[in-house]
mmCIF file of C-alpha atoms in Angstrom:
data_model
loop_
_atom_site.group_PDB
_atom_site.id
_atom_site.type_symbol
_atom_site.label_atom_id
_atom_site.label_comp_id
_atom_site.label_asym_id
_atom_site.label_seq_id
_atom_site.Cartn_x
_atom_site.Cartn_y
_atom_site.Cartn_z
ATOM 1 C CA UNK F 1 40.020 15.100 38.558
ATOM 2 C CA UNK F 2 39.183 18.552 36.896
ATOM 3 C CA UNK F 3 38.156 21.873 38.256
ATOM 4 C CA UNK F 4 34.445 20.546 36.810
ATOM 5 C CA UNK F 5 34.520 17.165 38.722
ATOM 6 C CA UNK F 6 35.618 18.724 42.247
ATOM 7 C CA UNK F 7 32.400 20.913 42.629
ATOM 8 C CA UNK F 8 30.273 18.112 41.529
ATOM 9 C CA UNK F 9 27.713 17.778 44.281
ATOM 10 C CA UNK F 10 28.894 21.257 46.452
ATOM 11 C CA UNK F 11 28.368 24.630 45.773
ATOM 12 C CA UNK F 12 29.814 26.305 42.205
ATOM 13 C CA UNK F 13 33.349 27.487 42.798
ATOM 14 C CA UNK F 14 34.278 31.425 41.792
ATOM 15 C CA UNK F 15 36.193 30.132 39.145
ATOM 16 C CA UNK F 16 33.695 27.953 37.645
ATOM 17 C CA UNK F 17 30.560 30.743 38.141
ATOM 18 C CA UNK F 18 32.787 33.213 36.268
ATOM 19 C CA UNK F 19 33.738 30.795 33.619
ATOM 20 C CA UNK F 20 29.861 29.500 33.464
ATOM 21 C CA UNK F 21 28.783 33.316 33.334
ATOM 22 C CA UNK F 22 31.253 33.737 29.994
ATOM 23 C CA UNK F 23 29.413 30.927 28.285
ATOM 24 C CA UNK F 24 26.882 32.363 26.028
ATOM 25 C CA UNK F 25 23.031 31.325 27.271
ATOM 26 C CA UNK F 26 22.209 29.861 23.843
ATOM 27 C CA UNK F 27 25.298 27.809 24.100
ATOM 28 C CA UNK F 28 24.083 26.570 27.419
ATOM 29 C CA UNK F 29 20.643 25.522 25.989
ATOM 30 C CA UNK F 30 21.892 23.845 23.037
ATOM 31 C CA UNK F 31 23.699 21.514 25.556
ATOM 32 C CA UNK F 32 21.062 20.929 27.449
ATOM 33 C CA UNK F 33 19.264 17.929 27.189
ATOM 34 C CA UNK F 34 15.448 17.647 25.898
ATOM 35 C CA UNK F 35 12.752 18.633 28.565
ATOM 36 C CA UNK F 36 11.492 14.844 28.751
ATOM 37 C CA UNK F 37 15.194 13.778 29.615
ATOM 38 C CA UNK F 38 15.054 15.930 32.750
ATOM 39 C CA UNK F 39 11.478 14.523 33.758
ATOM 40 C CA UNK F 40 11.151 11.281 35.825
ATOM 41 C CA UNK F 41 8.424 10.080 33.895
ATOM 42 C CA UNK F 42 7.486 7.267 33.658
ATOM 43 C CA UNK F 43 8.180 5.739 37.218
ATOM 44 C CA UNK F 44 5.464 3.753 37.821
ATOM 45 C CA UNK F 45 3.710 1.328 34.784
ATOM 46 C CA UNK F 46 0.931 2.423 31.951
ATOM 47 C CA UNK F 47 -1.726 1.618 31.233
ATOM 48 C CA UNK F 48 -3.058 1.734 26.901
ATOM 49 C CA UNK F 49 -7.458 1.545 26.896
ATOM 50 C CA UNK F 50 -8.669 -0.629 24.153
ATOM 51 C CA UNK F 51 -12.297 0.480 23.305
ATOM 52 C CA UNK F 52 -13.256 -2.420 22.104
ATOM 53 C CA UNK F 53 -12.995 -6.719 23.411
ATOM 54 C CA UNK F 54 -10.129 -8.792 22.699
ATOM 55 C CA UNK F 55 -9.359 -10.305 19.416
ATOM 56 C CA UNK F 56 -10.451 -7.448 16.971
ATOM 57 C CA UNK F 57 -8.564 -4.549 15.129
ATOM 58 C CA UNK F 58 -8.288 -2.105 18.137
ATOM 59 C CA UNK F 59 -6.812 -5.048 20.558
ATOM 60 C CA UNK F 60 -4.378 -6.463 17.678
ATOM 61 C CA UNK F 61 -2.678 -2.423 17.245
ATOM 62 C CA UNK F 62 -3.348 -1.636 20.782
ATOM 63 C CA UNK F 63 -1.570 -4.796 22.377
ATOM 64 C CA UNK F 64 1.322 -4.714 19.451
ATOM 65 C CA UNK F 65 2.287 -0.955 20.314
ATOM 66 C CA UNK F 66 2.616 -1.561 24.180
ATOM 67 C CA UNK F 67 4.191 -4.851 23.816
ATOM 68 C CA UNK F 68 7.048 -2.653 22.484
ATOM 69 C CA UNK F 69 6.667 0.689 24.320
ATOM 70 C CA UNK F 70 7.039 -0.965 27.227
ATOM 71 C CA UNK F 71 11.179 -1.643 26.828
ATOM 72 C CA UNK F 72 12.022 2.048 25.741
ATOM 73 C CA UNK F 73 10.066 3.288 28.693
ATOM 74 C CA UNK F 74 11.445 1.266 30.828
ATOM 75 C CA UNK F 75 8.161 0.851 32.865
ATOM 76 C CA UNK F 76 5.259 -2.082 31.662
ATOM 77 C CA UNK F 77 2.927 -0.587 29.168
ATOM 78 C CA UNK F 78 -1.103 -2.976 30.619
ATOM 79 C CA UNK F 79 -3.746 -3.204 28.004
ATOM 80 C CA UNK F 80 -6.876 -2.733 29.283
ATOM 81 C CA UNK F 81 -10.537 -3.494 27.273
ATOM 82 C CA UNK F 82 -12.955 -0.986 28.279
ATOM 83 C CA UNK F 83 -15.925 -2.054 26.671
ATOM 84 C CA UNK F 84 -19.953 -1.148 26.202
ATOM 85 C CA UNK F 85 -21.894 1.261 24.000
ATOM 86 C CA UNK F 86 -19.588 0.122 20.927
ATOM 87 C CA UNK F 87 -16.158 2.363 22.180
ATOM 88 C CA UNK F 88 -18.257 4.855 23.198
ATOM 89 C CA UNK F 89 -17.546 3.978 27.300
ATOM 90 C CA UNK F 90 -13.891 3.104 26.788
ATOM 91 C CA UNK F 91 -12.929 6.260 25.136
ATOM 92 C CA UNK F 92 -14.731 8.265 27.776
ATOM 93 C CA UNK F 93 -12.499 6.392 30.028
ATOM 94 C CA UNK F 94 -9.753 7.926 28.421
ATOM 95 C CA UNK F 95 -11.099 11.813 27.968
ATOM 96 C CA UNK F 96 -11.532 11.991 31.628
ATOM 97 C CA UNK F 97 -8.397 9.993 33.068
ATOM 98 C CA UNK F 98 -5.778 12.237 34.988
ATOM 99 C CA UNK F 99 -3.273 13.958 31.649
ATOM 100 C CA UNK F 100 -0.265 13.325 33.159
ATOM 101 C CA UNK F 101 0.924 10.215 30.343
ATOM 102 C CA UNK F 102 0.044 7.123 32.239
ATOM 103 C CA UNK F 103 -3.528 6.931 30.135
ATOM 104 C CA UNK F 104 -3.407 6.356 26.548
ATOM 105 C CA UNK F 105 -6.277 5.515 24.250
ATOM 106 C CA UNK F 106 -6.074 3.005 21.201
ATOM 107 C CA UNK F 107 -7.785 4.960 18.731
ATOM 108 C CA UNK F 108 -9.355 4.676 15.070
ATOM 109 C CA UNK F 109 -11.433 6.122 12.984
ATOM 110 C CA UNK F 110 -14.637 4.375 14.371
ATOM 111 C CA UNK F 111 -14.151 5.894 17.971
ATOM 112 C CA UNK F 112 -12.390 9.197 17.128
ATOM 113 C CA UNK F 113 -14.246 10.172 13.835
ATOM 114 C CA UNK F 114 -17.679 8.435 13.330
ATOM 115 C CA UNK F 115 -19.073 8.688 16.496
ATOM 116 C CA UNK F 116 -18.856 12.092 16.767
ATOM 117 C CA UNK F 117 -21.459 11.927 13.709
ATOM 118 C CA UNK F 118 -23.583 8.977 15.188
ATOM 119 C CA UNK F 119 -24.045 10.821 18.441
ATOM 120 C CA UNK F 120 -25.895 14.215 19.003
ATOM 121 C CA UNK F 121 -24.856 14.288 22.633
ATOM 122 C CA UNK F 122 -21.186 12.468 22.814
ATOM 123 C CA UNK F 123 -19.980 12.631 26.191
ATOM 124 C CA UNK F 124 -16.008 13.487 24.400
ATOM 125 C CA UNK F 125 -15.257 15.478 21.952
ATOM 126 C CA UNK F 126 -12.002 13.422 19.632
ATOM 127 C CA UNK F 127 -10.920 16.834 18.758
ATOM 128 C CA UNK F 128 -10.690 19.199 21.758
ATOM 129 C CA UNK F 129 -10.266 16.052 24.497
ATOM 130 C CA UNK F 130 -7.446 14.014 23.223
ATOM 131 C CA UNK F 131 -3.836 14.300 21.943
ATOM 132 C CA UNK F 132 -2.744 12.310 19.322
ATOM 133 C CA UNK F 133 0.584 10.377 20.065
ATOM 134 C CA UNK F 134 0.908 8.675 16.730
ATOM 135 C CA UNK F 135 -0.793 6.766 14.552
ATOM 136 C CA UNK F 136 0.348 3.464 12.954
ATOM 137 C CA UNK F 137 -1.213 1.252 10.557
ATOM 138 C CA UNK F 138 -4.501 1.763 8.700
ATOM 139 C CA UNK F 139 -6.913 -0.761 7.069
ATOM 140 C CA UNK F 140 -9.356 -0.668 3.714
ATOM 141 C CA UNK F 141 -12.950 -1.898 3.736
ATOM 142 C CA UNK F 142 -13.695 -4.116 0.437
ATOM 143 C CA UNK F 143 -17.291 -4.136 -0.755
ATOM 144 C CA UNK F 144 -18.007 -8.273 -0.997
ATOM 145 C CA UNK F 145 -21.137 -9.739 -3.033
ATOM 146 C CA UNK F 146 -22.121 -13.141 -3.084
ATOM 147 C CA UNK F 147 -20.736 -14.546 -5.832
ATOM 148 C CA UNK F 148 -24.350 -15.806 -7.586
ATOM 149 C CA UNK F 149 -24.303 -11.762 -8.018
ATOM 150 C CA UNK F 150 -24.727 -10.840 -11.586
ATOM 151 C CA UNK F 151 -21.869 -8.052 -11.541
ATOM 152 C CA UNK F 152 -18.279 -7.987 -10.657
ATOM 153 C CA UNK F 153 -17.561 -4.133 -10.452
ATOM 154 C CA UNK F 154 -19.147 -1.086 -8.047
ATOM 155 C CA UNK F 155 -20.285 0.594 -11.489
ATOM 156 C CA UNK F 156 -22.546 -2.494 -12.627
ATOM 157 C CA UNK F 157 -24.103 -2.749 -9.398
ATOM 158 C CA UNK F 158 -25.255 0.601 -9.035
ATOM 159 C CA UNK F 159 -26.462 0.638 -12.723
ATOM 160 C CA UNK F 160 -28.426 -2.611 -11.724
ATOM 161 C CA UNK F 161 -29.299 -0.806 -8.434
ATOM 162 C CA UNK F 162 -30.513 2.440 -9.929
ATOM 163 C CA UNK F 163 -32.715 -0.203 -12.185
ATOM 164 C CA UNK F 164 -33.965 -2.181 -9.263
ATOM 165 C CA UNK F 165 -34.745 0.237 -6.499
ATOM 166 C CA UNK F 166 -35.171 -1.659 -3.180
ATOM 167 C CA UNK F 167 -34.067 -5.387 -4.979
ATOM 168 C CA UNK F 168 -30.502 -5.766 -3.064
ATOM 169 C CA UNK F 169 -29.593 -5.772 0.658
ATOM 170 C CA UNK F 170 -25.951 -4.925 2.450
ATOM 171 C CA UNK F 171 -25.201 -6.368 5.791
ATOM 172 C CA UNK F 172 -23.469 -4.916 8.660
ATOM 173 C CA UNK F 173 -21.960 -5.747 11.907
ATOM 174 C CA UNK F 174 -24.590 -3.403 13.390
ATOM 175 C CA UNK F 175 -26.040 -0.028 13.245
ATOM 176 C CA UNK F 176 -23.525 2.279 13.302
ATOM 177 C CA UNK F 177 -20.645 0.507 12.759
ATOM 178 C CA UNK F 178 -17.943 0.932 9.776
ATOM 179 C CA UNK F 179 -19.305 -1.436 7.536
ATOM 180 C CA UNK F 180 -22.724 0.750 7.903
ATOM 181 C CA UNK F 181 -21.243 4.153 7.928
ATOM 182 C CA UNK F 182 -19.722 3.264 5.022
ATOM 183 C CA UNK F 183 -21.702 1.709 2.637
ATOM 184 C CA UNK F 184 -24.768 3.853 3.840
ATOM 185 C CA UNK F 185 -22.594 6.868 2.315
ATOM 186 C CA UNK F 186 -21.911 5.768 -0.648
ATOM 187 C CA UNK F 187 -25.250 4.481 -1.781
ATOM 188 C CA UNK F 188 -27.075 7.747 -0.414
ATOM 189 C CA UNK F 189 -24.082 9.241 -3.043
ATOM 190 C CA UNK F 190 -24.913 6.883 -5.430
ATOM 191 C CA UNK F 191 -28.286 7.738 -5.927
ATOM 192 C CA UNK F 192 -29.455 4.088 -5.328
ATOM 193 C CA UNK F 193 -31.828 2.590 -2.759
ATOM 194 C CA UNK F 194 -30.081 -0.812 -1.342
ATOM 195 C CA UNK F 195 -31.368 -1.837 2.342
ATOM 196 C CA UNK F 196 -29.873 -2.298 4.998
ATOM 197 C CA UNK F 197 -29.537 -5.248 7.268
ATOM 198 C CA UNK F 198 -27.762 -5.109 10.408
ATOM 199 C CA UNK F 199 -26.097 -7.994 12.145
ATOM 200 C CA UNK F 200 -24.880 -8.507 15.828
ATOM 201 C CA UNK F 201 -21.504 -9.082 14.956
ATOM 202 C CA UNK F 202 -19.875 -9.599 11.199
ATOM 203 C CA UNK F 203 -19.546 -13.607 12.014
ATOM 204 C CA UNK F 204 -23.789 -13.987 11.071
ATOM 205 C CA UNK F 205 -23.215 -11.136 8.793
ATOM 206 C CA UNK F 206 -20.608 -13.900 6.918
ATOM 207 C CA UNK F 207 -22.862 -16.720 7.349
ATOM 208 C CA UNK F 208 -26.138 -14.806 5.331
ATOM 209 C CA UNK F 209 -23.622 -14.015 2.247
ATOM 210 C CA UNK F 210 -22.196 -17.284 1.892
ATOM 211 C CA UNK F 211 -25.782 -18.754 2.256
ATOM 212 C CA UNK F 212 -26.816 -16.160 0.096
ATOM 213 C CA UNK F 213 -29.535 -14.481 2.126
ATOM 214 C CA UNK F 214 -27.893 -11.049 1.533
ATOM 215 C CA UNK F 215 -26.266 -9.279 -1.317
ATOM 216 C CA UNK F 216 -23.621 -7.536 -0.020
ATOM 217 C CA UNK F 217 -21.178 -6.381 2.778
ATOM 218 C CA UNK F 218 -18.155 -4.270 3.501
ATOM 219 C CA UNK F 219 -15.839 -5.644 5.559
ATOM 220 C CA UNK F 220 -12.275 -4.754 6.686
ATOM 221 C CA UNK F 221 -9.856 -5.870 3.851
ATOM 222 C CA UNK F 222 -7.953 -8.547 5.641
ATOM 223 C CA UNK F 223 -10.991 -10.102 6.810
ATOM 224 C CA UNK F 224 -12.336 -10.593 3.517
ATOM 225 C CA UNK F 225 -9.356 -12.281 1.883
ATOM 226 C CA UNK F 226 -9.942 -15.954 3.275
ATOM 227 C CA UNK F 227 -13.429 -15.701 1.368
ATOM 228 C CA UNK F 228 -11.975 -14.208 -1.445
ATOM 229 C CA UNK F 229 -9.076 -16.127 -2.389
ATOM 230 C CA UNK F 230 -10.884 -19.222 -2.042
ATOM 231 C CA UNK F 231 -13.544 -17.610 -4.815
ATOM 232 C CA UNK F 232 -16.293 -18.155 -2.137
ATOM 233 C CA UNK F 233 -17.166 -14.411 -2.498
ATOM 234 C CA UNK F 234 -16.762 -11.834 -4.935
ATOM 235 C CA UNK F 235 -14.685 -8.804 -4.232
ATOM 236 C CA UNK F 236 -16.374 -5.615 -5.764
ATOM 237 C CA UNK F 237 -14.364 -2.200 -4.780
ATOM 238 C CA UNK F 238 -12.090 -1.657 -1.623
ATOM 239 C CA UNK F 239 -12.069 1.954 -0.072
ATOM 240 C CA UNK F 240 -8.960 3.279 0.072
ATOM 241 C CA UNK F 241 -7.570 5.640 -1.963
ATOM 242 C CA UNK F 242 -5.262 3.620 -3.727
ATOM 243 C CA UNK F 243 -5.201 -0.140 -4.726
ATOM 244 C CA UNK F 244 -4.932 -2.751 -1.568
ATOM 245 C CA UNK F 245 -1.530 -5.133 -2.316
ATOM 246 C CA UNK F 246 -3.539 -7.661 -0.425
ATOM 247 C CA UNK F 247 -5.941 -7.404 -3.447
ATOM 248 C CA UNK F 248 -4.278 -5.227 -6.409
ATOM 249 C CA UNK F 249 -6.766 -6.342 -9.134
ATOM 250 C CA UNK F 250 -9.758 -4.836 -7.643
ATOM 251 C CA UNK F 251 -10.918 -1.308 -8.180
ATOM 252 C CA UNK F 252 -11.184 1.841 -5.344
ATOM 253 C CA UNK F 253 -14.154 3.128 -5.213
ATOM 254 C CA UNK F 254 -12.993 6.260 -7.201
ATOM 255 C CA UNK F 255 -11.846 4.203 -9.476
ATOM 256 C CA UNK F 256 -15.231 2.600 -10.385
ATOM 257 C CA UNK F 257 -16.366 5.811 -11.674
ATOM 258 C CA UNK F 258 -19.980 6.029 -9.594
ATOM 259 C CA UNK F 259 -18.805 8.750 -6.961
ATOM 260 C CA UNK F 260 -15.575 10.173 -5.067
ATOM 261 C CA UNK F 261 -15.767 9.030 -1.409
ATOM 262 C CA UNK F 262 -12.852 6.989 0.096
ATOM 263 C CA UNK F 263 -12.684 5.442 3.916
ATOM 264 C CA UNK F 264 -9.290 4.053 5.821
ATOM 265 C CA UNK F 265 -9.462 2.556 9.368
ATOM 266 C CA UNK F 266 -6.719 4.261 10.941
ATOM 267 C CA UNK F 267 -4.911 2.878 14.318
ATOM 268 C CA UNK F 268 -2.859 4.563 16.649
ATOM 269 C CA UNK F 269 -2.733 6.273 20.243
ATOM 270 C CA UNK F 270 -3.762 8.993 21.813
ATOM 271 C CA UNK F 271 -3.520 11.022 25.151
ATOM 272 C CA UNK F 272 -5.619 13.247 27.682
ATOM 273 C CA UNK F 273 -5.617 16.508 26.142
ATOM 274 C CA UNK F 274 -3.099 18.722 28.602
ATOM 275 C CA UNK F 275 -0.656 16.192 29.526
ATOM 276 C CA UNK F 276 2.335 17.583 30.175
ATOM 277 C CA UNK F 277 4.598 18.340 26.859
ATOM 278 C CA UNK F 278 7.405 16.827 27.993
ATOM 279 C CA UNK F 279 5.758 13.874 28.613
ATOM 280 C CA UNK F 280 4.345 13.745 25.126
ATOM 281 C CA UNK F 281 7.820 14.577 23.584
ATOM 282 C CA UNK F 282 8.570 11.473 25.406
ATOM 283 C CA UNK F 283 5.697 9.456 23.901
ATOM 284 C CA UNK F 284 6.093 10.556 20.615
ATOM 285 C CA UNK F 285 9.328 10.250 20.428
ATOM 286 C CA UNK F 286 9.146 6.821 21.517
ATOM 287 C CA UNK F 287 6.304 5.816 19.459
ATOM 288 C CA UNK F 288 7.779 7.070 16.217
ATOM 289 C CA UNK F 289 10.982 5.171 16.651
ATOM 290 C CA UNK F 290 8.707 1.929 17.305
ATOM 291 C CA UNK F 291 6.456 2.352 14.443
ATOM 292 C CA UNK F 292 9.356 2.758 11.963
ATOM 293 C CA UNK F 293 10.570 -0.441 12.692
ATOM 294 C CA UNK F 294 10.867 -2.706 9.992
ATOM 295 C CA UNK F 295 9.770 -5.439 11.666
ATOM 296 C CA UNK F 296 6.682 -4.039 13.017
ATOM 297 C CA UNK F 297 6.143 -2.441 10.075
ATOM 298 C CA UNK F 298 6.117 -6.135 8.640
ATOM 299 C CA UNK F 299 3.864 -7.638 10.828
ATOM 300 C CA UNK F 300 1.305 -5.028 10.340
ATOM 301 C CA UNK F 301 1.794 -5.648 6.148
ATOM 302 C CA UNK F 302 1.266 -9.592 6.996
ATOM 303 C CA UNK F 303 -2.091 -8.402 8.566
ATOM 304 C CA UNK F 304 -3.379 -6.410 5.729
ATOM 305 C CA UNK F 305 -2.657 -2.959 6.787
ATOM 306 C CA UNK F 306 -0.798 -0.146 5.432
ATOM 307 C CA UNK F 307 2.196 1.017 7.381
ATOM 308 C CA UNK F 308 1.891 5.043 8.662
ATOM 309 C CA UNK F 309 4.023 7.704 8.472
ATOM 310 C CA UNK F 310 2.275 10.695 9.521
ATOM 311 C CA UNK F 311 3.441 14.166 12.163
ATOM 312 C CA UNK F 312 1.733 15.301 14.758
ATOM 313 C CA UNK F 313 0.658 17.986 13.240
ATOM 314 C CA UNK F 314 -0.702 16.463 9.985
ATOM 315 C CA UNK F 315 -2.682 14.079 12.289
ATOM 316 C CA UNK F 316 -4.367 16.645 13.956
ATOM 317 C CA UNK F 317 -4.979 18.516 10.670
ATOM 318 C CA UNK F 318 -6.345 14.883 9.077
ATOM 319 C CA UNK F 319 -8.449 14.330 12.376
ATOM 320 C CA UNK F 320 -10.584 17.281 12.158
ATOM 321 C CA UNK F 321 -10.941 17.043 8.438
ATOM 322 C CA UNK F 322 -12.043 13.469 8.639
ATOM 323 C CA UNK F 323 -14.631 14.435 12.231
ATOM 324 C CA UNK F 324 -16.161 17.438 9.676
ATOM 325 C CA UNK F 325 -16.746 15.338 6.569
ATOM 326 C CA UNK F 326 -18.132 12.464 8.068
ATOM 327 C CA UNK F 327 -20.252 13.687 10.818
ATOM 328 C CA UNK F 328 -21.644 15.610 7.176
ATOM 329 C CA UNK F 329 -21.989 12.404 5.493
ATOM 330 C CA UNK F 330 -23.290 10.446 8.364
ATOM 331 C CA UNK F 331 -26.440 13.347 8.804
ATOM 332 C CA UNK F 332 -26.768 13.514 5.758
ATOM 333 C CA UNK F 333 -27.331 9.555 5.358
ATOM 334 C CA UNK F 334 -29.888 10.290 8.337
ATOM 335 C CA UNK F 335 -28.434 7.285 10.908
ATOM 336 C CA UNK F 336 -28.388 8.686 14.606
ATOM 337 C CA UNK F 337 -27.293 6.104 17.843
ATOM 338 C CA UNK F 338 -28.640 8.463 20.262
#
């Protein structure tokens, strides 16, 4: 045993205090560990809210992130669906839980950018109420026609459109939604009049294009690839900013020519704005080593999605950038939920 090991536990002996008081305080800090290291967090388990029911695209991220947070942490990581008023009630849920890292939010662009268009009087504000943690995978929409259509790119439907005010008809899952937000922006860009026709769900949204009884429909990428690749729909443009691998021979919408708008349905989590630092050193930290996992990173490419790599601070930069120019677009397409 050293002259270290026989104070351990007792009082510093005048030896060690005058050797401790010779070591130079930056030299003392760099040997410290991080700030998370000396916290006990987590000791009890977490819990990750999913804004939306079982089975969709917030449930599939939200349940594969805390299936492996939960090992790291040492500490089970419980999803729980908060649903009602779309992922309006959910998120609330999350704004107001205690910020102390045992609350995390699954969120996307649907809950932390386009509702803060869609509602004059949200009860959260994405930017000012939440932390992000990290994000992980995001998703394209493709634009789908039935396939008795008489065009096969974005740029001869609009040139039919502009020709045919009023003629064609997009679905949606419901007012508000993505698949709304979306094409609602782009046609109000375009210059064309198309109407709308919102579903309860994208299932009878499906059931009208293959029967025919509506023109068109955005959709999230790997949803639309069943009904592609077995030719029973047409794909027409997909909106993110470069070419989907899960369908590399159709066009983006800026590359069709017609207008510059592009739309990505980011997932990922997010905290109670003021939890502790050191406990979001911890979940970031965490997080970041999870999400570059090859394997994860695979499953999420079998799913459709597009693997993310993005800091903290460049998510908060994209988040209010994204919050600004759609809550313009969204006005400006005149669709309100409130």
């Amino acid at each position: 045993m050293n002259a270290f090991d026989s104070t351990c536990g007792g009082p510093a002996s005048p030896f060690r205090r005058q050797l401790l008081g010779a070591v130079p305080a930056a030299a003392l800090a760099a040997l410290a560990p991080p700030a998370w290291a000396q916290s006990d967090f987590p000791n009890r388990p977490l819990r990750v809210i999913v804004p939306q029911p079982p089975g969709g695209g917030f449930d599939f991220v939200g349940r594969a992130l805390a299936d492996r947070l939960a090992k790291p942490l040492g500490q089970p990581v419980v999803v729980e669906n908060r649903t009602g008023s779309g992922t309006v009630v959910g998120t609330e849920a999350a704004a107001k839980a205690a910020p102390d890292g045992y609350t995390l939010l699954t969120g996307s662009v649907s809950n932390m950018v386009l509702n803060m268009g869609l509602y004059k009087n949200l009860s959260y504000d994405s930017v000012k109420d939440f932390e992000p943690v990290g994000l992980a995978v995001s998703y394209s929409y493709t634009l789908l026609g039935r396939n008795s259509l008489p065009f096969n790119n974005l740029a001869d439907l609009v040139a039919y459109a502009k020709a045919n005010p009023g003629k064609l008809t997009y679905a949606s899952a419901g007012n508000g939604s993505g698949q709304h937000v979306l094409a609602a922006a782009l046609w109000r860009q375009a210059g064309v009049d198309i109407v709308h026709v919102p579903y309860r769900g994208a299932q009878p949204a499906y059931a009208d294009l293959l029967g025919d009884r509506v023109d068109l429909f955005f959709d999230l990428t790997p949803t639309t690839r069943a009904h592609v690749d077995t030719g029973k729909l047409k794909a027409i443009a997909v909106s993110s900013a470069a070419r989907n691998p899960m369908q590399p021979g159709v066009q983006t919408i800026n590359e069709s020519g017609v207008v510059k708008l592009d739309l990505e349905s980011w997932f990922g989590y997010f905290a109670p704005a003021k939890t502790p630092p050191e406990v979001l050193a911890r979940l970031r930290t965490e997080l970041a080593t999870i999400i570059a996992t090859p394997e994860l990173q695979d499953t999420f490419r079998k799913a459709g999605g597009s693997p993310m790599n993005i800091s903290v601070a460049d998510t908060r930069t994209m988040l209010a950038r994204d919050v600004q120019r759609w809550t313009g677009l969204i006005r400006a397409a005149n669709i309100s939920l409130d």
